[in-house]
mmCIF file of C-alpha atoms in Angstrom:
data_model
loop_
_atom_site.group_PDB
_atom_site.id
_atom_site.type_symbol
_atom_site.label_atom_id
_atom_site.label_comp_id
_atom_site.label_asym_id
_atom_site.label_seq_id
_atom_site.Cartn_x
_atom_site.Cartn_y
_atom_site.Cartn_z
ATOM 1 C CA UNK A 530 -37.702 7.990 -9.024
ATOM 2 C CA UNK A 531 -37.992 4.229 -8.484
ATOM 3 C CA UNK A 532 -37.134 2.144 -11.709
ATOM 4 C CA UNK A 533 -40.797 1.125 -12.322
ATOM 5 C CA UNK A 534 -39.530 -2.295 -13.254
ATOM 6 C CA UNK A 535 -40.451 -5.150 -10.784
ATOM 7 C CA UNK A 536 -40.200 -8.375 -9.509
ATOM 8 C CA UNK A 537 -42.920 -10.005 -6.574
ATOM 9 C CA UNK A 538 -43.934 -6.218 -6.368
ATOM 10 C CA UNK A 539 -40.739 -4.917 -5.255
ATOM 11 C CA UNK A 540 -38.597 -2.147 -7.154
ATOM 12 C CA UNK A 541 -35.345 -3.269 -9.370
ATOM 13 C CA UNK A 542 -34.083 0.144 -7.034
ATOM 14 C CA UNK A 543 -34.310 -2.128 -3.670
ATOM 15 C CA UNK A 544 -33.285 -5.635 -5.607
ATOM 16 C CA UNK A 545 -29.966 -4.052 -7.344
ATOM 17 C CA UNK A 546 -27.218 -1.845 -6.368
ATOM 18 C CA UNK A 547 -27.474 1.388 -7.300
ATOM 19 C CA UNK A 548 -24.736 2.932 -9.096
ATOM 20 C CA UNK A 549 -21.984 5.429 -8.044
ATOM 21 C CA UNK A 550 -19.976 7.620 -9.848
ATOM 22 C CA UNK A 551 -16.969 5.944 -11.563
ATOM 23 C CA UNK A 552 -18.148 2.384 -10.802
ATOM 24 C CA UNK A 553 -18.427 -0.293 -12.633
ATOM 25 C CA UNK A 554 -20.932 -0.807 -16.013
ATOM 26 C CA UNK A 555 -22.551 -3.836 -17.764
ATOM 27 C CA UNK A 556 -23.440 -4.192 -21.107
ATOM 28 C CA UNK A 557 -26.909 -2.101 -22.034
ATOM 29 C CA UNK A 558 -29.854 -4.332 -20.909
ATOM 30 C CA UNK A 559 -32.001 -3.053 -22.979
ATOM 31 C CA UNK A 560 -34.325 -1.891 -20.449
ATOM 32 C CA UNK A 561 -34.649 1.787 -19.602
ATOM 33 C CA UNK A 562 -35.893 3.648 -16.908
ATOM 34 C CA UNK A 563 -35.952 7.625 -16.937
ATOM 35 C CA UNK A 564 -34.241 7.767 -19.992
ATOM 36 C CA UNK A 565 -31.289 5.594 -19.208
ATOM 37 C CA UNK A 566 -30.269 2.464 -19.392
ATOM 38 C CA UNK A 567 -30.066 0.413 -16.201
ATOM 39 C CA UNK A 568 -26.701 -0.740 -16.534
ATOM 40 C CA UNK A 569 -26.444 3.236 -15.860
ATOM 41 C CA UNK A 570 -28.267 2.559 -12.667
ATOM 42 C CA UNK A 571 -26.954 -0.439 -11.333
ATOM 43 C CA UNK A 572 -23.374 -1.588 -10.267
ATOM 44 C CA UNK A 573 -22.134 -4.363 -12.406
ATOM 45 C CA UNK A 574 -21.485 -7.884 -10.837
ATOM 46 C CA UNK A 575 -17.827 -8.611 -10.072
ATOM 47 C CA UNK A 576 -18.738 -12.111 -8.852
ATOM 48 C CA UNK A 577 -21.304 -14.536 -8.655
ATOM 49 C CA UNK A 578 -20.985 -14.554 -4.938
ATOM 50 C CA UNK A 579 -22.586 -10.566 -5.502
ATOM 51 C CA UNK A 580 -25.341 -11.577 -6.951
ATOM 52 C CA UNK A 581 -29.298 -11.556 -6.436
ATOM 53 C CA UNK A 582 -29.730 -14.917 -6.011
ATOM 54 C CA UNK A 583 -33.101 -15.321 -7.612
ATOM 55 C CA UNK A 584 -34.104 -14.456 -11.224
ATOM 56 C CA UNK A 585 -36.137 -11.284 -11.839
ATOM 57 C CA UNK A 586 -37.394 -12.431 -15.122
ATOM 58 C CA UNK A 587 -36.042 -9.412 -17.110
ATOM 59 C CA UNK A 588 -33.480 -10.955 -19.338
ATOM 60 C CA UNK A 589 -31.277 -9.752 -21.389
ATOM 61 C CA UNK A 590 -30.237 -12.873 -24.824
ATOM 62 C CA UNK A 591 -31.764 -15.507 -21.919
ATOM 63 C CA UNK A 592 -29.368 -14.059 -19.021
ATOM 64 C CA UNK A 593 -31.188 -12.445 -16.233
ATOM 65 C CA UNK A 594 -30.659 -9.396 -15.321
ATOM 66 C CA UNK A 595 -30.048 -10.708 -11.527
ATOM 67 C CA UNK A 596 -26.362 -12.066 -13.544
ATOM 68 C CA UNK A 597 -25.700 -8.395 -14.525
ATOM 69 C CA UNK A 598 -25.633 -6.370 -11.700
ATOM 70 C CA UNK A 599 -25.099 -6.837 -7.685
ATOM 71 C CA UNK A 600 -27.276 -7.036 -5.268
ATOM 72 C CA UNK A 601 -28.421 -4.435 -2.799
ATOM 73 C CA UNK A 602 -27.138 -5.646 0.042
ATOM 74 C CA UNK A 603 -23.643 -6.424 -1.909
ATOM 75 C CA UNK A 604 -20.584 -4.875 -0.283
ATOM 76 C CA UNK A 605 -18.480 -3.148 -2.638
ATOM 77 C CA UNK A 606 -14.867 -3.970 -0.936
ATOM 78 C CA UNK A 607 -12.037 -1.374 -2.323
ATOM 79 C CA UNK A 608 -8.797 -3.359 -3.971
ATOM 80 C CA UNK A 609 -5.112 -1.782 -3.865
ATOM 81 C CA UNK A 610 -2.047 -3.972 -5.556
ATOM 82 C CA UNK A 611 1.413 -2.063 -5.674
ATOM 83 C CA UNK A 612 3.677 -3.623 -8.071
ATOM 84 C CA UNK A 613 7.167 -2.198 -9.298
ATOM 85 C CA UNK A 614 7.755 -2.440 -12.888
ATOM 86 C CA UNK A 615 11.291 -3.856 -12.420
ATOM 87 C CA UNK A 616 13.635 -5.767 -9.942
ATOM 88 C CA UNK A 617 16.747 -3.644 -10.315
ATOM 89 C CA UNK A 618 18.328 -0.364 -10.657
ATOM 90 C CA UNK A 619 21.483 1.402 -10.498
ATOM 91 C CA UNK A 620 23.201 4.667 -10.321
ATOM 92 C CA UNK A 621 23.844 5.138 -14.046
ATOM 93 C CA UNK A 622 21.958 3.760 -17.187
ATOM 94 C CA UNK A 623 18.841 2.002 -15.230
ATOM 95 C CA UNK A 624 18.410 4.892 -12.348
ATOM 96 C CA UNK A 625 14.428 4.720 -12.009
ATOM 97 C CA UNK A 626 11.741 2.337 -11.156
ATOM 98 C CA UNK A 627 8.166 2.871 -11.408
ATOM 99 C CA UNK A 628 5.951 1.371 -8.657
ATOM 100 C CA UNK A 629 2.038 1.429 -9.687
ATOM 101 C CA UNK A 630 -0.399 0.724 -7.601
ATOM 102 C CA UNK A 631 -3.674 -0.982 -9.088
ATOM 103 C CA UNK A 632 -7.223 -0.012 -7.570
ATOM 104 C CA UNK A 633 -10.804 -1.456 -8.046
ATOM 105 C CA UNK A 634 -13.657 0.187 -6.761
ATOM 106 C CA UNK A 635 -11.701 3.186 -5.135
ATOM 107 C CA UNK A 636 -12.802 6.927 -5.762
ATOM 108 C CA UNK A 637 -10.976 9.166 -8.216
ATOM 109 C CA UNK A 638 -8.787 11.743 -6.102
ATOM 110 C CA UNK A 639 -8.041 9.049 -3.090
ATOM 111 C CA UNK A 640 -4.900 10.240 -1.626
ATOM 112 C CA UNK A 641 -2.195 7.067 -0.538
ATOM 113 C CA UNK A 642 0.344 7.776 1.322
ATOM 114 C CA UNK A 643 3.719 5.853 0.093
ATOM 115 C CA UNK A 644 7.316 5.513 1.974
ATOM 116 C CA UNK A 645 10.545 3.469 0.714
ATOM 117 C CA UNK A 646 11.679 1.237 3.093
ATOM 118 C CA UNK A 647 14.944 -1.109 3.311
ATOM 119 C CA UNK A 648 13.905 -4.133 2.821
ATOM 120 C CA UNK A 649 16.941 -5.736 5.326
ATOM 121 C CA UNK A 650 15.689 -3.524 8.205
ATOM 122 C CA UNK A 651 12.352 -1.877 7.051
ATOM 123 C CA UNK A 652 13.115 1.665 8.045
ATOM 124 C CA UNK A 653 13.021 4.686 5.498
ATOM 125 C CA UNK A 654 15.526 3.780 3.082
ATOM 126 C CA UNK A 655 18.796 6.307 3.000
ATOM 127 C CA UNK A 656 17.417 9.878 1.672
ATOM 128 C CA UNK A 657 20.961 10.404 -0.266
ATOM 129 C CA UNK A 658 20.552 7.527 -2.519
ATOM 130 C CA UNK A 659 17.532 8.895 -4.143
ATOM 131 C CA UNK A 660 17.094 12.099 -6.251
ATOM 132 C CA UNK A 661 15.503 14.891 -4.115
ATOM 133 C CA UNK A 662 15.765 13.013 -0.915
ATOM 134 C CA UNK A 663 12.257 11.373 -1.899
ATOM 135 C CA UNK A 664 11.855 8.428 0.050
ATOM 136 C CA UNK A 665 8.267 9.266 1.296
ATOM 137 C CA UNK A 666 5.313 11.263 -0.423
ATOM 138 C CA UNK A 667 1.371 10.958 -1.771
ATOM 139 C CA UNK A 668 0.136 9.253 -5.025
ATOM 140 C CA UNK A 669 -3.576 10.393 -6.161
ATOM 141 C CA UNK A 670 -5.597 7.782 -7.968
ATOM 142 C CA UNK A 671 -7.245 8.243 -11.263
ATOM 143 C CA UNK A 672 -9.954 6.061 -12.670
ATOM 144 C CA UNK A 673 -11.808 4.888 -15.824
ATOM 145 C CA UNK A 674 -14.922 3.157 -14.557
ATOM 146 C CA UNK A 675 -14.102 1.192 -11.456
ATOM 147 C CA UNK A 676 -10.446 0.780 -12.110
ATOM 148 C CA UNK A 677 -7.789 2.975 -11.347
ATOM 149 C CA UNK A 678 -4.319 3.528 -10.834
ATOM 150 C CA UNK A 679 -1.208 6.027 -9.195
ATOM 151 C CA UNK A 680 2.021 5.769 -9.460
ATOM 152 C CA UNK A 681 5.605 6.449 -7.525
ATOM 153 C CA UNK A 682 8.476 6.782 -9.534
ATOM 154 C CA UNK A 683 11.952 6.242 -7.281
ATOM 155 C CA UNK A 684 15.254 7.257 -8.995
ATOM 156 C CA UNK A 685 18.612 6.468 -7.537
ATOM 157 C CA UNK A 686 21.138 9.337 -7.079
ATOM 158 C CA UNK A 687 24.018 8.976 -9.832
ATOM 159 C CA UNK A 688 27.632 8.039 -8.611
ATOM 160 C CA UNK A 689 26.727 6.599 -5.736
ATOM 161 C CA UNK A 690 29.921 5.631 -3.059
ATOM 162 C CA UNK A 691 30.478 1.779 -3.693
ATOM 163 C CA UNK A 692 28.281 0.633 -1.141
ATOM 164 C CA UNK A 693 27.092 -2.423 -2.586
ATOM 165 C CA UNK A 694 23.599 -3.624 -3.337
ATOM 166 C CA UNK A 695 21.184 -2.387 -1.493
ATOM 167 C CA UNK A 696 17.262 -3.669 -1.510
ATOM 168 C CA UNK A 697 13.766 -1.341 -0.999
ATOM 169 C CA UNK A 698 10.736 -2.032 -0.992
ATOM 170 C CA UNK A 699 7.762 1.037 -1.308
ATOM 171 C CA UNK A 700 5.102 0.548 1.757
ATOM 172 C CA UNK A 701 1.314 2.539 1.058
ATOM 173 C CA UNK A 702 -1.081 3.213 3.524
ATOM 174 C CA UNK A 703 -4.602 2.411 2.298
ATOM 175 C CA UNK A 704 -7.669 4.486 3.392
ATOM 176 C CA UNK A 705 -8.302 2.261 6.150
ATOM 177 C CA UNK A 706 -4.805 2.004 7.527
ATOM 178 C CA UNK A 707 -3.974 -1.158 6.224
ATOM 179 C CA UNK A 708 -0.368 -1.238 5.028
ATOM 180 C CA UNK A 709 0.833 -3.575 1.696
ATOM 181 C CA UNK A 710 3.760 -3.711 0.140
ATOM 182 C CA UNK A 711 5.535 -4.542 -2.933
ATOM 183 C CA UNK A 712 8.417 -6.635 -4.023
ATOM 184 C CA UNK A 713 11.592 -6.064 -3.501
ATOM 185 C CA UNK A 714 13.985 -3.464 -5.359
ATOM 186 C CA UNK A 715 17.435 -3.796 -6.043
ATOM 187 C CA UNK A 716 19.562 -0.450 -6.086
ATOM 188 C CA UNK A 717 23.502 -1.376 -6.906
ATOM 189 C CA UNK A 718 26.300 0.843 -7.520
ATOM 190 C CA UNK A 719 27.855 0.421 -11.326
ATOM 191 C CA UNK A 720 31.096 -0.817 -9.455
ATOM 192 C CA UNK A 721 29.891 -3.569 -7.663
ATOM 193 C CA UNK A 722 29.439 -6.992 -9.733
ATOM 194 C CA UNK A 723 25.320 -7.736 -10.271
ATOM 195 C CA UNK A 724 23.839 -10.096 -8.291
ATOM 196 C CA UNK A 725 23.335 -13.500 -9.546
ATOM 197 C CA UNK A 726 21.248 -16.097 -8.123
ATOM 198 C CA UNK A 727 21.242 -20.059 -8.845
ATOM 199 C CA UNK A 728 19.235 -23.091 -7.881
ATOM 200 C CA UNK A 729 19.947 -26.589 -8.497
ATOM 201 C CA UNK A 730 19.260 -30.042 -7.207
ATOM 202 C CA UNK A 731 20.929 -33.519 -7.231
ATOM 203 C CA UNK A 732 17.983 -35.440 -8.332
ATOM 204 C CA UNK A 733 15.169 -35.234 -10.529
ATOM 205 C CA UNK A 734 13.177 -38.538 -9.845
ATOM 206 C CA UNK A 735 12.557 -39.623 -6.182
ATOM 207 C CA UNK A 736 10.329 -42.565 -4.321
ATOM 208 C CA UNK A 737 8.314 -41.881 -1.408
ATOM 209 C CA UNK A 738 10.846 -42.380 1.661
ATOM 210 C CA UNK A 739 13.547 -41.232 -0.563
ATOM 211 C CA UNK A 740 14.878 -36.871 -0.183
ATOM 212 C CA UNK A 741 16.001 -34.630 -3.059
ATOM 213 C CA UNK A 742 18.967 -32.021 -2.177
ATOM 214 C CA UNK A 743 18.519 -28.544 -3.504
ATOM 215 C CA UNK A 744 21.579 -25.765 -3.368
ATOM 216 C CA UNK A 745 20.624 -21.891 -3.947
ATOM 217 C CA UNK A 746 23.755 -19.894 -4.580
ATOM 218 C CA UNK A 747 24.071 -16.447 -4.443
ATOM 219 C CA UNK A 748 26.792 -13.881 -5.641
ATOM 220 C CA UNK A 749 26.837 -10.163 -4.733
ATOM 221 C CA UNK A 750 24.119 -9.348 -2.566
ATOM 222 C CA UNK A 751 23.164 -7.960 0.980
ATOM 223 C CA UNK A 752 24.587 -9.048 4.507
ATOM 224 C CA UNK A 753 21.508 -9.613 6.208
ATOM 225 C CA UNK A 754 19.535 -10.274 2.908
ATOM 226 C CA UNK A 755 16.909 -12.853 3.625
ATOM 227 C CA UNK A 756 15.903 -15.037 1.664
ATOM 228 C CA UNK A 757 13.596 -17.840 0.736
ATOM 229 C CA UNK A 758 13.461 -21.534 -0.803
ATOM 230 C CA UNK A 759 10.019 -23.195 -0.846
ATOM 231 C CA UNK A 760 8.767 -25.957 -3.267
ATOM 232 C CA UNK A 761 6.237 -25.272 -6.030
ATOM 233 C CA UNK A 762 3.704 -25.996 -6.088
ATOM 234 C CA UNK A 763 3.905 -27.632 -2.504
ATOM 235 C CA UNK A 764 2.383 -31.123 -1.449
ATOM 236 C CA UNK A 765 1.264 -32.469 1.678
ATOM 237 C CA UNK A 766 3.995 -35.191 -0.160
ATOM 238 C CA UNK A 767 6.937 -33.085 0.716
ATOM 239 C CA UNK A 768 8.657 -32.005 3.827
ATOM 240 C CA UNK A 769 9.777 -29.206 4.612
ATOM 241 C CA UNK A 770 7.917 -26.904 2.530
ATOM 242 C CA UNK A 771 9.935 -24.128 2.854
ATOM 243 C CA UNK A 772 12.673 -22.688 4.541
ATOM 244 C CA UNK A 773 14.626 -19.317 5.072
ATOM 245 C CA UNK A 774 18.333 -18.496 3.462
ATOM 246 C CA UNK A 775 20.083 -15.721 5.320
ATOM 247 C CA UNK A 776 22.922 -13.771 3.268
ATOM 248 C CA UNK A 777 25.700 -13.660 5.883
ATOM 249 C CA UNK A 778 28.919 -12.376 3.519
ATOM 250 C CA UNK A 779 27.261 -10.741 0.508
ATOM 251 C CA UNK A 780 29.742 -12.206 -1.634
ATOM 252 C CA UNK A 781 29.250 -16.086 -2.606
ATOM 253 C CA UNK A 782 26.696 -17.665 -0.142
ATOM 254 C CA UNK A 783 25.008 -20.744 -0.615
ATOM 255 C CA UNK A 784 22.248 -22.702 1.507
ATOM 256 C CA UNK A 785 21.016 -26.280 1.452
ATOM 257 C CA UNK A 786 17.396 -27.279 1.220
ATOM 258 C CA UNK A 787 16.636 -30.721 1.716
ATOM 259 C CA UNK A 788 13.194 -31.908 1.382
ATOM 260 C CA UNK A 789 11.606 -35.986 2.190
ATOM 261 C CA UNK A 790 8.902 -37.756 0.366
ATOM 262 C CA UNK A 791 6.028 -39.681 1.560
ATOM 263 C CA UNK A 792 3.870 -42.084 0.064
ATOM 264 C CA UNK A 793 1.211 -40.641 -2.156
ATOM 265 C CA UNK A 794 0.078 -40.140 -5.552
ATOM 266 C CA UNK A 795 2.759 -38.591 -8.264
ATOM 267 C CA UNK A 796 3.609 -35.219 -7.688
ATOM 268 C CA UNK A 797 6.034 -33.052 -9.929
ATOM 269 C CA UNK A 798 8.017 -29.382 -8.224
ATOM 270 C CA UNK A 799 10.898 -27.123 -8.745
ATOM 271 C CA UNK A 800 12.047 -25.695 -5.486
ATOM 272 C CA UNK A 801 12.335 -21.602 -5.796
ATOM 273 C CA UNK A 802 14.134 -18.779 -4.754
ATOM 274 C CA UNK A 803 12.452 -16.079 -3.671
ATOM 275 C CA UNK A 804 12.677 -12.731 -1.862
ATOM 276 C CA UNK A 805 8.999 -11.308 -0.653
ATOM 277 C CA UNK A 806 7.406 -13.257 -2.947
ATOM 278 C CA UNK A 807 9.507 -12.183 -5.924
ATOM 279 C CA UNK A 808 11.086 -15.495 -7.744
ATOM 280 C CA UNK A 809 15.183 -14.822 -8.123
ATOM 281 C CA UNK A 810 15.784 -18.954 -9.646
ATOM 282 C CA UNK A 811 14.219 -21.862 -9.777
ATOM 283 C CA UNK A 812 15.480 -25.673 -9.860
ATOM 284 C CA UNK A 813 15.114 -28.201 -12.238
ATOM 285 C CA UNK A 814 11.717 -30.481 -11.920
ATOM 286 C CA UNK A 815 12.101 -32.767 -9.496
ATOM 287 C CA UNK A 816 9.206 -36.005 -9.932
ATOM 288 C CA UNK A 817 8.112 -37.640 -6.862
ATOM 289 C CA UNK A 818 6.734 -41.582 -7.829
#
């Protein structure tokens, strides 16, 4: 049954998105149709840009209801984050790592398929370092309202040979094929030394025309490991604004980063380490005049 609330003679129903099961709610309007409230009926807004764009005169403490809930022709767009809820492992007192993966607006009971990749080569990362062999599987989402959640859980193998650090990173397969992944993993064996990673630069006040010298030092990581140093936040000031660091003896490697200033208004940045996106150091501020 339509709403029987309207606006120019046409039904809340074809003005607002109607609701699904699971989705989002709004606070009670207090207006009711068929015994429910219409923030049962509708789909909440998630952003202005969802919105009816012109006020239906139903208002709810002097907000319209056109603020509350999305419009019709609104497309509700499914959101997937994977995050891991720590950087490193190893094979005896820190042996697991949780990755969850964060939905809006997807369907209780969605099945995602997950793998564990190396992150130096992105294959399937070596079966025998994890418990059962389980580098690859499926994680069902629950929800509360429109959010939701599932969750891997990787756990390294104890006494593992001394092979080193290795990296992973897990890879999911949405619904519609699209692949994300998460940041990167550390696994290390409890007789190699822990990583450690440094940043530092020679200046901290420059002119324009004038360059700053940054050095990133690493101990203990991967051959092949690659790396990268970018200023934050960047400037159309400061050249280069980023540049790749390639671990070539897993030991004590270091890389330089130089970066050139042009004329401009003041502009403050550290330079940082990262490694897919995932900050290992970060410099000193460096203020360009």
């Amino acid at each position: 049954m339509p709403s029987g609330y309207k606006f120019n003679n046409t039904d809340l129903d074809d003005i607002f998105k109607l609701k699904k099961t699971g989705a989002s709610s709004a606070l009670p309007s207090g207006f009711v149709a068929n015994g429910a409230d219409l923030s049962a009926r509708y789909e909440a807004s998630r952003a202005v840009s969802d919105r009816h764009l012109v006020a239906t005169g139903y208002k709810l403490k002097d907000a319209d209801l056109n603020t509350m809930y999305m419009s019709a022709s609104a497309e509700i767009i499914p959101s997937f984050v994977i995050t891991p809820n720590k950087s490193r492992i190893n094979e005896t007192d820190n042996r697991t790592v949780t990755f969850t993966i964060a939905t809006l607006d997807v369907d209780a009971g969605t099945t995602i398929d997950w793998r564990i990749l190396d992150n130096a080569t992105k294959q399937p990362f070596e079966s025998t370092a994890i418990e059962a062999a389980a580098n690859s599987g499926v994680a069902n989402v629950t929800t509360t309202s429109n959010a939701g959640s599932a969750t891997i859980v990787v756990t390294a193998v104890q006494n593992l040979p001394n092979v080193g650090t290795k990296s992973f990173i897990a890879e999911i397969t949405l619904p519609s094929g699209t692949k994300l992944t998460s940041s990167v993993v550390e696994l290390i064996a409890a007789s190699k030394p822990t990583p450690s990673y440094r940043l530092t630069s020679n200046k901290t006040r420059i002119n324009a025309g004038e360059s700053v010298t940054f050095t990133a030092t690493v101990t203990n990581t991967s051959p092949g490991d690659i790396l990268q140093i970018s200023c934050d936040p960047s400037s159309p000031r400061l050249t280069p604004a980023s540049a790749d660091f390639t671990v070539t003896s897993g030991s004590t490697d270091t890389s330089i980063f130089t970066v050139a200033a042009t004329a401009g208004a003041s502009v403050s940045f550290s330079a940082v380490l990262t490694r897919s996106g995932g900050v290992l150091a970060r410099s000193d501020v460096v203020t360009v005049e």
